[in-house]
PDB file of C-alpha atoms in Angstrom:
ATOM      1  CA  MET A  16      -0.085   0.143  -0.288  1.00 47.00           C
ATOM      2  CA  SER A  17       2.823   2.027   0.833  1.00 49.00           C
ATOM      3  CA  ASP A  18       4.210   1.944  -2.461  1.00 49.00           C
ATOM      4  CA  ILE A  19       1.060   3.089  -4.105  1.00 45.00           C
ATOM      5  CA  LEU A  20       0.635   6.185  -1.703  1.00 50.00           C
ATOM      6  CA  ALA A  21       4.456   6.951  -2.743  1.00 51.00           C
ATOM      7  CA  LEU A  22       3.400   6.353  -6.903  1.00 48.00           C
ATOM      8  CA  ARG A  23       0.345   8.551  -6.807  1.00 51.00           C
ATOM      9  CA  PRO A  24       2.410  12.418  -6.978  1.00 55.00           C
ATOM     10  CA  ARG A  25       4.660  10.584  -9.555  1.00 48.00           C
ATOM     11  CA  ALA A  26       2.208   9.577 -11.101  1.00 45.00           C
ATOM     12  CA  GLU A  27       0.180  12.885 -11.067  1.00 48.00           C
ATOM     13  CA  ALA A  28       3.215  14.586 -12.059  1.00 48.00           C
ATOM     14  CA  LEU A  29       3.711  12.193 -14.756  1.00 41.00           C
ATOM     15  CA  GLY A  30       0.017  12.875 -16.355  1.00 43.00           C
ATOM     16  CA  GLN A  31       0.829  16.766 -16.275  1.00 49.00           C
ATOM     17  CA  ALA A  32       4.053  16.237 -17.616  1.00 46.00           C
ATOM     18  CA  LEU A  33       3.353  13.534 -20.850  1.00 46.00           C
ATOM     19  CA  PRO A  34      -0.537  13.773 -20.192  1.00 46.00           C
ATOM     20  CA  PRO A  35      -1.935  11.871 -23.254  1.00 65.00           C
ATOM     21  CA  LEU A  36       0.287   8.470 -22.653  1.00 76.00           C
ATOM     22  CA  MET A  37      -0.896   6.367 -20.602  1.00 68.00           C
ATOM     23  CA  ALA A  38      -5.344   7.200 -21.569  1.00 76.00           C
ATOM     24  CA  SER A  39      -3.994   6.654 -24.796  1.00 82.00           C
ATOM     25  CA  ALA A  40      -2.360   3.160 -24.012  1.00 83.00           C
ATOM     26  CA  GLU A  41      -4.881   1.906 -22.395  1.00 80.00           C
ATOM     27  CA  HIS A  42      -7.596   2.306 -25.152  1.00 81.00           C
ATOM     28  CA  LEU A  43      -4.892   1.412 -27.773  1.00 84.00           C
ATOM     29  CA  ALA A  44      -4.343  -2.722 -25.569  1.00 83.00           C
ATOM     30  CA  ALA A  45      -8.146  -2.186 -24.787  1.00 80.00           C
ATOM     31  CA  THR A  46      -8.663  -2.029 -28.936  1.00 76.00           C
ATOM     32  CA  VAL A  47      -6.977  -5.559 -28.896  1.00 76.00           C
ATOM     33  CA  ILE A  48      -9.259  -8.442 -28.879  1.00 54.00           C
ATOM     34  CA  LEU A  49      -7.647 -11.228 -26.758  1.00 50.00           C
ATOM     35  CA  GLY A  50      -8.825 -14.472 -27.116  1.00 41.00           C
ATOM     36  CA  GLU A  51     -10.482 -16.396 -24.630  1.00 35.00           C
ATOM     37  CA  HIS A  52      -7.104 -18.182 -23.996  1.00 36.00           C
ATOM     38  CA  GLY A  53      -4.734 -15.351 -23.920  1.00 45.00           C
ATOM     39  CA  ARG A  54      -1.224 -16.012 -23.733  1.00 51.00           C
ATOM     40  CA  ARG A  55      -1.233 -19.360 -22.653  1.00 49.00           C
ATOM     41  CA  ARG A  56       1.044 -22.030 -24.616  1.00 50.00           C
ATOM     42  CA  ALA A  57       1.188 -25.488 -23.309  1.00 48.00           C
ATOM     43  CA  GLY A  58       3.099 -27.370 -20.527  1.00 46.00           C
ATOM     44  CA  MET A  59       3.440 -27.727 -16.986  1.00 44.00           C
ATOM     45  CA  GLY A  60      -0.061 -26.395 -15.182  1.00 46.00           C
ATOM     46  CA  ASP A  61      -3.559 -28.132 -14.012  1.00 48.00           C
ATOM     47  CA  GLU A  62      -5.705 -26.538 -16.510  1.00 52.00           C
ATOM     48  CA  PHE A  63      -6.547 -28.152 -19.696  1.00 50.00           C
ATOM     49  CA  TRP A  64      -5.796 -25.980 -22.444  1.00 53.00           C
ATOM     50  CA  GLN A  65      -6.008 -28.029 -26.058  1.00 66.00           C
ATOM     51  CA  TYR A  66      -5.950 -31.638 -27.152  1.00 69.00           C
ATOM     52  CA  ARG A  67      -3.546 -32.386 -29.688  1.00 73.00           C
ATOM     53  CA  PRO A  68      -2.213 -35.612 -32.344  1.00 83.00           C
ATOM     54  CA  ALA A  69       0.191 -37.188 -30.688  1.00 78.00           C
ATOM     55  CA  HIS A  70       3.379 -37.220 -32.346  1.00 74.00           C
ATOM     56  CA  GLU A  71       6.556 -39.589 -33.204  1.00 68.00           C
ATOM     57  CA  GLY A  72       7.938 -39.537 -29.831  1.00 66.00           C
ATOM     58  CA  ASP A  73       5.265 -39.337 -26.886  1.00 70.00           C
ATOM     59  CA  THR A  74       4.469 -42.052 -24.303  1.00 76.00           C
ATOM     60  CA  ALA A  75       1.047 -44.214 -23.981  1.00 77.00           C
ATOM     61  CA  ARG A  76       1.470 -42.031 -20.396  1.00 77.00           C
ATOM     62  CA  MET A  77       0.161 -39.085 -21.997  1.00 74.00           C
ATOM     63  CA  ILE A  78      -2.699 -40.466 -24.802  1.00 81.00           C
ATOM     64  CA  ASP A  79      -6.311 -39.516 -23.601  1.00 81.00           C
ATOM     65  CA  TRP A  80      -6.869 -42.685 -24.579  1.00 81.00           C
ATOM     66  CA  ARG A  81     -10.848 -41.608 -23.903  1.00 81.00           C
ATOM     67  CA  ARG A  82     -10.758 -38.929 -26.284  1.00 80.00           C
ATOM     68  CA  SER A  83      -8.660 -40.861 -28.435  1.00 81.00           C
ATOM     69  CA  ALA A  84     -11.341 -43.744 -28.485  1.00 82.00           C
ATOM     70  CA  ARG A  85     -13.907 -41.235 -29.898  1.00 83.00           C
ATOM     71  CA  SER A  86     -11.732 -41.199 -33.064  1.00 82.00           C
ATOM     72  CA  ASP A  87      -9.320 -43.280 -35.745  1.00 79.00           C
ATOM     73  CA  ALA A  88      -6.853 -41.120 -34.113  1.00 83.00           C
ATOM     74  CA  HIS A  89      -4.090 -41.018 -31.101  1.00 82.00           C
ATOM     75  CA  PHE A  90      -4.977 -37.346 -29.008  1.00 79.00           C
ATOM     76  CA  VAL A  91      -3.096 -35.341 -26.070  1.00 77.00           C
ATOM     77  CA  ARG A  92      -4.216 -33.981 -23.503  1.00 72.00           C
ATOM     78  CA  GLU A  93      -1.546 -30.563 -23.522  1.00 63.00           C
ATOM     79  CA  ARG A  94      -1.976 -28.669 -20.333  1.00 59.00           C
ATOM     80  CA  GLU A  95      -1.431 -24.905 -20.076  1.00 49.00           C
ATOM     81  CA  TRP A  96       1.705 -23.550 -19.636  1.00 47.00           C
ATOM     82  CA  GLN A  97       1.219 -21.199 -16.671  1.00 43.00           C
ATOM     83  CA  ALA A  98       5.269 -20.296 -15.534  1.00 46.00           C
ATOM     84  CA  ALA A  99       5.299 -15.654 -15.838  1.00 59.00           C
ATOM     85  CA  GLN A 100       7.578 -14.358 -18.339  1.00 84.00           C
ATOM     86  CA  THR A 101       9.790 -11.570 -18.510  1.00 91.00           C
ATOM     87  CA  VAL A 102       9.465  -8.843 -21.003  1.00 93.00           C
ATOM     88  CA  VAL A 103      11.912  -6.464 -21.110  1.00 95.00           C
ATOM     89  CA  LEU A 104      11.960  -3.132 -23.139  1.00 96.00           C
ATOM     90  CA  TRP A 105      14.049  -1.102 -24.872  1.00 96.00           C
ATOM     91  CA  VAL A 106      12.596   2.302 -25.776  1.00 96.00           C
ATOM     92  CA  ASP A 107      15.321   4.547 -27.446  1.00 95.00           C
ATOM     93  CA  ALA A 108      15.142   7.723 -25.768  1.00 93.00           C
ATOM     94  CA  SER A 109      17.595  10.008 -27.581  1.00 93.00           C
ATOM     95  CA  ARG A 110      17.150  12.788 -29.705  1.00 93.00           C
ATOM     96  CA  SER A 111      16.644  11.835 -33.079  1.00 93.00           C
ATOM     97  CA  MET A 112      13.677  10.199 -31.347  1.00 94.00           C
ATOM     98  CA  SER A 113      12.586  14.029 -31.209  1.00 93.00           C
ATOM     99  CA  PHE A 114      12.029  14.599 -34.749  1.00 88.00           C
ATOM    100  CA  THR A 115       8.926  15.061 -37.047  1.00 91.00           C
ATOM    101  CA  GLY A 116       8.723  15.854 -40.130  1.00 83.00           C
ATOM    102  CA  ASP A 117       4.952  18.182 -40.181  1.00 88.00           C
ATOM    103  CA  ARG A 118       3.909  19.203 -36.320  1.00 86.00           C
ATOM    104  CA  SER A 119       0.713  17.466 -36.892  1.00 87.00           C
ATOM    105  CA  ARG A 120       2.033  14.408 -36.082  1.00 90.00           C
ATOM    106  CA  GLU A 121       3.625  12.910 -33.345  1.00 92.00           C
ATOM    107  CA  THR A 122       7.144  12.486 -32.652  1.00 94.00           C
ATOM    108  CA  LYS A 123       9.085   8.985 -33.021  1.00 95.00           C
ATOM    109  CA  ALA A 124       9.309   8.905 -29.364  1.00 94.00           C
ATOM    110  CA  ASP A 125       5.933   9.533 -28.755  1.00 93.00           C
ATOM    111  CA  ARG A 126       4.543   6.864 -30.734  1.00 94.00           C
ATOM    112  CA  ALA A 127       7.848   4.126 -29.565  1.00 96.00           C
ATOM    113  CA  ARG A 128       6.631   5.058 -25.890  1.00 94.00           C
ATOM    114  CA  LEU A 129       2.548   4.551 -26.361  1.00 93.00           C
ATOM    115  CA  VAL A 130       3.578   1.283 -28.121  1.00 94.00           C
ATOM    116  CA  ALA A 131       5.337   0.065 -25.766  1.00 95.00           C
ATOM    117  CA  LEU A 132       2.892   1.448 -22.908  1.00 93.00           C
ATOM    118  CA  ALA A 133       0.314  -0.835 -24.762  1.00 93.00           C
ATOM    119  CA  VAL A 134       1.991  -3.814 -25.272  1.00 93.00           C
ATOM    120  CA  ALA A 135       3.363  -3.223 -21.623  1.00 93.00           C
ATOM    121  CA  VAL A 136      -0.471  -2.975 -20.146  1.00 91.00           C
ATOM    122  CA  LEU A 137      -1.436  -6.371 -22.161  1.00 90.00           C
ATOM    123  CA  LEU A 138       1.373  -8.412 -21.235  1.00 91.00           C
ATOM    124  CA  LEU A 139       0.571  -7.322 -17.310  1.00 90.00           C
ATOM    125  CA  ARG A 140      -2.786  -7.916 -17.832  1.00 87.00           C
ATOM    126  CA  ALA A 141      -1.791 -12.121 -19.508  1.00 84.00           C
ATOM    127  CA  GLY A 142       0.518 -12.327 -15.842  1.00 85.00           C
ATOM    128  CA  GLU A 143       3.299 -11.806 -17.539  1.00 89.00           C
ATOM    129  CA  ARG A 144       6.326  -9.574 -15.967  1.00 91.00           C
ATOM    130  CA  VAL A 145       7.579  -6.305 -17.120  1.00 94.00           C
ATOM    131  CA  GLY A 146       9.900  -4.058 -17.379  1.00 94.00           C
ATOM    132  CA  LEU A 147      13.346  -1.341 -18.717  1.00 94.00           C
ATOM    133  CA  SER A 148      15.992  -1.999 -19.532  1.00 91.00           C
ATOM    134  CA  GLY A 149      18.151  -0.897 -17.318  1.00 85.00           C
ATOM    135  CA  GLU A 150      17.954   0.155 -13.864  1.00 83.00           C
ATOM    136  CA  ALA A 151      14.677   2.345 -13.457  1.00 83.00           C
ATOM    137  CA  ALA A 152      11.778   0.002 -13.933  1.00 90.00           C
ATOM    138  CA  PRO A 153      12.699  -4.092 -13.400  1.00 91.00           C
ATOM    139  CA  PRO A 154      10.638  -6.151 -13.928  1.00 91.00           C
ATOM    140  CA  ARG A 155       7.979  -6.629 -11.853  1.00 91.00           C
ATOM    141  CA  SER A 156       4.057  -7.726 -11.819  1.00 89.00           C
ATOM    142  CA  GLY A 157       0.615  -6.664 -11.038  1.00 88.00           C
ATOM    143  CA  ARG A 158      -1.598  -2.695 -12.351  1.00 84.00           C
ATOM    144  CA  GLN A 159       1.526  -0.698 -10.050  1.00 88.00           C
ATOM    145  CA  GLN A 160       4.069  -2.144 -12.927  1.00 92.00           C
ATOM    146  CA  ILE A 161       2.375   0.646 -15.347  1.00 90.00           C
ATOM    147  CA  LEU A 162       2.696   3.874 -13.376  1.00 88.00           C
ATOM    148  CA  ARG A 163       6.709   2.919 -13.036  1.00 91.00           C
ATOM    149  CA  LEU A 164       7.398   1.840 -16.867  1.00 92.00           C
ATOM    150  CA  ALA A 165       4.800   5.087 -17.529  1.00 90.00           C
ATOM    151  CA  ASP A 166       7.352   7.418 -15.113  1.00 88.00           C
ATOM    152  CA  ALA A 167      10.614   5.481 -16.932  1.00 91.00           C
ATOM    153  CA  LEU A 168       9.672   6.128 -21.043  1.00 90.00           C
ATOM    154  CA  ALA A 169       8.934   9.848 -19.486  1.00 85.00           C
ATOM    155  CA  ASP A 170      12.903  10.848 -19.844  1.00 83.00           C
ATOM    156  CA  GLU A 171      15.059  11.479 -21.755  1.00 82.00           C
ATOM    157  CA  ALA A 172      18.911  10.900 -23.245  1.00 81.00           C
ATOM    158  CA  ALA A 173      21.318  13.400 -24.468  1.00 81.00           C
ATOM    159  CA  ALA A 174      22.797  11.476 -26.909  1.00 87.00           C
ATOM    160  CA  ASP A 175      21.513  12.262 -30.649  1.00 88.00           C
ATOM    161  CA  TYR A 176      21.138   8.308 -31.512  1.00 91.00           C
ATOM    162  CA  GLY A 177      20.490   5.338 -29.469  1.00 91.00           C
ATOM    163  CA  ARG A 178      22.113   1.822 -28.323  1.00 91.00           C
ATOM    164  CA  PRO A 179      20.572  -0.404 -26.572  1.00 91.00           C
ATOM    165  CA  GLU A 180      21.085  -1.542 -23.612  1.00 89.00           C
ATOM    166  CA  THR A 181      20.717  -5.120 -21.697  1.00 88.00           C
ATOM    167  CA  THR A 182      20.823  -4.223 -18.357  1.00 85.00           C
ATOM    168  CA  GLY A 183      18.422  -6.316 -16.316  1.00 82.00           C
ATOM    169  CA  LEU A 184      18.216  -9.060 -19.357  1.00 83.00           C
ATOM    170  CA  VAL A 185      16.512 -12.212 -17.734  1.00 85.00           C
ATOM    171  CA  ALA A 186      18.291 -15.562 -19.214  1.00 86.00           C
ATOM    172  CA  HIS A 187      15.592 -17.197 -21.513  1.00 87.00           C
ATOM    173  CA  GLY A 188      13.191 -14.658 -21.274  1.00 90.00           C
ATOM    174  CA  ARG A 189      12.015 -11.214 -23.980  1.00 93.00           C
ATOM    175  CA  MET A 190      12.700  -8.365 -25.358  1.00 94.00           C
ATOM    176  CA  VAL A 191      12.116  -6.129 -27.515  1.00 96.00           C
ATOM    177  CA  PHE A 192      13.519  -2.922 -29.538  1.00 97.00           C
ATOM    178  CA  LEU A 193      11.900   0.437 -30.136  1.00 97.00           C
ATOM    179  CA  SER A 194      13.546   2.753 -31.621  1.00 96.00           C
ATOM    180  CA  ASP A 195      14.472   4.856 -35.013  1.00 97.00           C
ATOM    181  CA  PHE A 196      17.943   2.133 -35.305  1.00 96.00           C
ATOM    182  CA  LEU A 197      19.343   5.219 -38.047  1.00 93.00           C
ATOM    183  CA  GLY A 198      22.808   5.352 -35.566  1.00 91.00           C
ATOM    184  CA  ASP A 199      25.370   2.933 -35.296  1.00 91.00           C
ATOM    185  CA  MET A 200      25.056  -0.497 -36.227  1.00 93.00           C
ATOM    186  CA  ALA A 201      27.714  -1.835 -33.981  1.00 94.00           C
ATOM    187  CA  GLY A 202      25.497  -0.892 -30.914  1.00 92.00           C
ATOM    188  CA  ILE A 203      22.515  -2.580 -31.876  1.00 93.00           C
ATOM    189  CA  GLU A 204      24.707  -6.164 -33.339  1.00 94.00           C
ATOM    190  CA  ALA A 205      26.465  -5.919 -29.606  1.00 94.00           C
ATOM    191  CA  ALA A 206      23.422  -6.059 -27.927  1.00 93.00           C
ATOM    192  CA  MET A 207      22.328  -8.903 -29.971  1.00 93.00           C
ATOM    193  CA  ALA A 208      25.137 -10.700 -29.504  1.00 93.00           C
ATOM    194  CA  ARG A 209      24.761 -10.167 -25.506  1.00 93.00           C
ATOM    195  CA  ALA A 210      21.106 -11.809 -25.420  1.00 92.00           C
ATOM    196  CA  ALA A 211      21.889 -14.777 -27.709  1.00 90.00           C
ATOM    197  CA  GLU A 212      24.552 -14.812 -24.877  1.00 91.00           C
ATOM    198  CA  ARG A 213      21.517 -15.225 -21.964  1.00 90.00           C
ATOM    199  CA  GLY A 214      19.383 -17.423 -24.259  1.00 91.00           C
ATOM    200  CA  VAL A 215      16.966 -14.254 -24.782  1.00 92.00           C
ATOM    201  CA  ARG A 216      14.341 -13.795 -28.510  1.00 93.00           C
ATOM    202  CA  GLY A 217      12.420 -11.206 -29.500  1.00 95.00           C
ATOM    203  CA  ALA A 218      11.586  -8.291 -31.256  1.00 96.00           C
ATOM    204  CA  PHE A 219      12.872  -5.051 -32.833  1.00 96.00           C
ATOM    205  CA  LEU A 220       9.408  -2.606 -33.991  1.00 97.00           C
ATOM    206  CA  GLN A 221      11.522   0.180 -35.876  1.00 98.00           C
ATOM    207  CA  VAL A 222       9.127   3.311 -36.129  1.00 98.00           C
ATOM    208  CA  LEU A 223      10.455   6.338 -38.548  1.00 97.00           C
ATOM    209  CA  ASP A 224       8.693   9.831 -39.882  1.00 95.00           C
ATOM    210  CA  PRO A 225       7.319   9.132 -43.859  1.00 95.00           C
ATOM    211  CA  ALA A 226       9.429  12.134 -44.309  1.00 92.00           C
ATOM    212  CA  GLU A 227      12.485   9.998 -43.085  1.00 92.00           C
ATOM    213  CA  GLU A 228      11.180   7.242 -45.291  1.00 92.00           C
ATOM    214  CA  ALA A 229      10.563   9.347 -48.287  1.00 89.00           C
ATOM    215  CA  PHE A 230      12.731  11.962 -48.559  1.00 83.00           C
ATOM    216  CA  PRO A 231      10.651  14.426 -49.558  1.00 81.00           C
ATOM    217  CA  PHE A 232      13.686  17.244 -50.171  1.00 84.00           C
ATOM    218  CA  ASP A 233      14.957  19.214 -52.933  1.00 87.00           C
ATOM    219  CA  GLY A 234      17.220  22.475 -53.920  1.00 81.00           C
ATOM    220  CA  ARG A 235      18.767  24.386 -50.550  1.00 85.00           C
ATOM    221  CA  THR A 236      18.884  21.695 -47.642  1.00 78.00           C
ATOM    222  CA  ILE A 237      20.582  21.765 -44.473  1.00 80.00           C
ATOM    223  CA  PHE A 238      19.961  18.833 -43.036  1.00 77.00           C
ATOM    224  CA  GLU A 239      21.126  18.834 -39.552  1.00 75.00           C
ATOM    225  CA  SER A 240      21.264  15.773 -36.173  1.00 73.00           C
ATOM    226  CA  MET A 241      18.251  16.528 -33.339  1.00 76.00           C
ATOM    227  CA  GLY A 242      22.062  17.303 -30.926  1.00 74.00           C
ATOM    228  CA  GLY A 243      23.343  18.954 -34.009  1.00 72.00           C
ATOM    229  CA  SER A 244      26.758  16.970 -33.628  1.00 74.00           C
ATOM    230  CA  ILE A 245      26.041  15.855 -37.630  1.00 76.00           C
ATOM    231  CA  ARG A 246      25.416  18.375 -40.079  1.00 78.00           C
ATOM    232  CA  HIS A 247      25.377  18.535 -43.473  1.00 79.00           C
ATOM    233  CA  GLU A 248      24.168  21.811 -46.260  1.00 77.00           C
ATOM    234  CA  THR A 249      23.771  20.848 -50.032  1.00 79.00           C
ATOM    235  CA  LEU A 250      22.715  22.505 -52.921  1.00 76.00           C
ATOM    236  CA  ARG A 251      20.563  20.195 -54.326  1.00 82.00           C
ATOM    237  CA  ALA A 252      19.220  17.638 -52.017  1.00 79.00           C
ATOM    238  CA  GLY A 253      16.632  16.077 -54.773  1.00 81.00           C
ATOM    239  CA  ASP A 254      20.647  14.086 -56.299  1.00 84.00           C
ATOM    240  CA  LEU A 255      20.845  12.397 -52.477  1.00 83.00           C
ATOM    241  CA  ARG A 256      17.633  11.012 -52.806  1.00 89.00           C
ATOM    242  CA  ALA A 257      18.614   7.696 -54.647  1.00 90.00           C
ATOM    243  CA  ARG A 258      21.334   7.103 -52.200  1.00 92.00           C
ATOM    244  CA  TYR A 259      19.978   7.737 -49.842  1.00 87.00           C
ATOM    245  CA  LEU A 260      16.676   5.591 -50.175  1.00 92.00           C
ATOM    246  CA  GLU A 261      18.917   2.902 -50.382  1.00 95.00           C
ATOM    247  CA  ARG A 262      21.330   3.080 -47.567  1.00 94.00           C
ATOM    248  CA  LEU A 263      18.032   3.000 -45.744  1.00 94.00           C
ATOM    249  CA  ALA A 264      16.658  -0.289 -47.457  1.00 96.00           C
ATOM    250  CA  GLN A 265      20.070  -1.860 -47.003  1.00 96.00           C
ATOM    251  CA  ARG A 266      19.499  -0.741 -42.866  1.00 96.00           C
ATOM    252  CA  LYS A 267      16.413  -2.301 -43.132  1.00 96.00           C
ATOM    253  CA  ASP A 268      17.554  -5.018 -44.560  1.00 97.00           C
ATOM    254  CA  HIS A 269      20.129  -5.878 -41.979  1.00 96.00           C
ATOM    255  CA  LEU A 270      17.809  -5.153 -39.503  1.00 96.00           C
ATOM    256  CA  ALA A 271      15.630  -8.136 -40.802  1.00 96.00           C
ATOM    257  CA  THR A 272      18.888 -10.305 -41.184  1.00 96.00           C
ATOM    258  CA  LEU A 273      19.912  -9.839 -38.287  1.00 94.00           C
ATOM    259  CA  ALA A 274      16.855 -11.204 -36.077  1.00 94.00           C
ATOM    260  CA  ARG A 275      16.551 -13.874 -38.793  1.00 93.00           C
ATOM    261  CA  ALA A 276      19.662 -14.512 -37.617  1.00 92.00           C
ATOM    262  CA  SER A 277      18.598 -14.793 -33.214  1.00 91.00           C
ATOM    263  CA  GLY A 278      15.498 -16.040 -33.849  1.00 92.00           C
ATOM    264  CA  TRP A 279      13.863 -12.488 -33.455  1.00 96.00           C
ATOM    265  CA  HIS A 280      11.338 -10.298 -35.445  1.00 96.00           C
ATOM    266  CA  TYR A 281      12.363  -7.165 -37.347  1.00 97.00           C
ATOM    267  CA  HIS A 282       8.783  -4.306 -38.344  1.00 97.00           C
ATOM    268  CA  CYS A 283       9.251  -1.033 -39.753  1.00 97.00           C
ATOM    269  CA  HIS A 284       6.361   1.559 -38.747  1.00 97.00           C
ATOM    270  CA  HIS A 285       5.625   4.729 -39.482  1.00 94.00           C
ATOM    271  CA  THR A 286       4.324   7.219 -37.432  1.00 96.00           C
ATOM    272  CA  GLY A 287       2.154   8.366 -40.585  1.00 94.00           C
ATOM    273  CA  GLN A 288       0.153   4.930 -40.214  1.00 93.00           C
ATOM    274  CA  ALA A 289      -2.218   3.806 -36.456  1.00 92.00           C
ATOM    275  CA  ALA A 290      -0.629   2.812 -33.796  1.00 93.00           C
ATOM    276  CA  LEU A 291      -2.734  -0.473 -33.567  1.00 92.00           C
ATOM    277  CA  PRO A 292      -0.857  -2.771 -36.134  1.00 92.00           C
ATOM    278  CA  ALA A 293       2.156  -1.655 -34.780  1.00 94.00           C
ATOM    279  CA  LEU A 294       0.949  -2.964 -31.558  1.00 93.00           C
ATOM    280  CA  LEU A 295      -0.426  -5.729 -32.781  1.00 91.00           C
ATOM    281  CA  TRP A 296       2.252  -7.123 -34.594  1.00 94.00           C
ATOM    282  CA  LEU A 297       5.095  -6.705 -31.873  1.00 94.00           C
ATOM    283  CA  TYR A 298       1.986  -9.057 -29.550  1.00 91.00           C
ATOM    284  CA  ARG A 299       1.532 -11.680 -31.992  1.00 90.00           C
ATOM    285  CA  ALA A 300       5.764 -11.264 -31.931  1.00 92.00           C
ATOM    286  CA  LEU A 301       6.424 -11.890 -28.594  1.00 90.00           C
ATOM    287  CA  GLU A 302       3.816 -14.859 -28.667  1.00 84.00           C
ATOM    288  CA  ARG A 303       6.417 -16.527 -31.564  1.00 81.00           C
ATOM    289  CA  VAL A 304       9.265 -16.099 -29.769  1.00 75.00           C
ATOM    290  CA  GLY A 305       7.194 -17.014 -26.558  1.00 59.00           C
TER     291      GLY A 305
END
């Protein structure tokens, strides 16, 4: 109870700083229709889940003879896996994520935080343990964890581009990276190597602005990183379009290849799209690696 009371002032402060985040995440999560079985998986437990056809290697003890007697095949009675899984989220808070090509659109950071918090709502509702990489919000279960996550997601980093943080990984757990992934790929590769060492699997969700997808620039243009550490001026921006789009395609292919090699999943989402498809993809991707 004392933890809840202590969190209330911080939650109220967060509500003033990021008024739409909690409400939007709850609303977005509520639009996801969960099946009767939620995130159930076959495993050890007491609750019946489903029947499946018997496979080579199943013992006679595993066969449900009463169900099998009603057909010409043998069936195994599977129970629900009841052990909670741990999911760790890394949400890029670098300055690059604050970019938007149109002030009427939300920033990449806002979209990444929204999807991250919404998937956390769904996972916590299903009994999973969810946290952020690092020490700000270690994995926990329960409703109050949403407040902790929202509070921690309000923090911003000083770096121009994000580097995945893998502190707090749980062996054989799951992890999600949400970022524009426009920084140094060496940091992403190093994080993936550390995750692989601990048997962690998960998903990349790349969040881009439509302007970064289309490169709608022409004539004299000054390109500058959000933190100002990189600056390039050109009189013929249109001449850079083909090379830029080629480099972006190569970056996406690199991420997808890295994901496949590690048993992860990759998806690119941009802020001109609705947030729901990204949430659905991420939730289902975590089910596939669970």
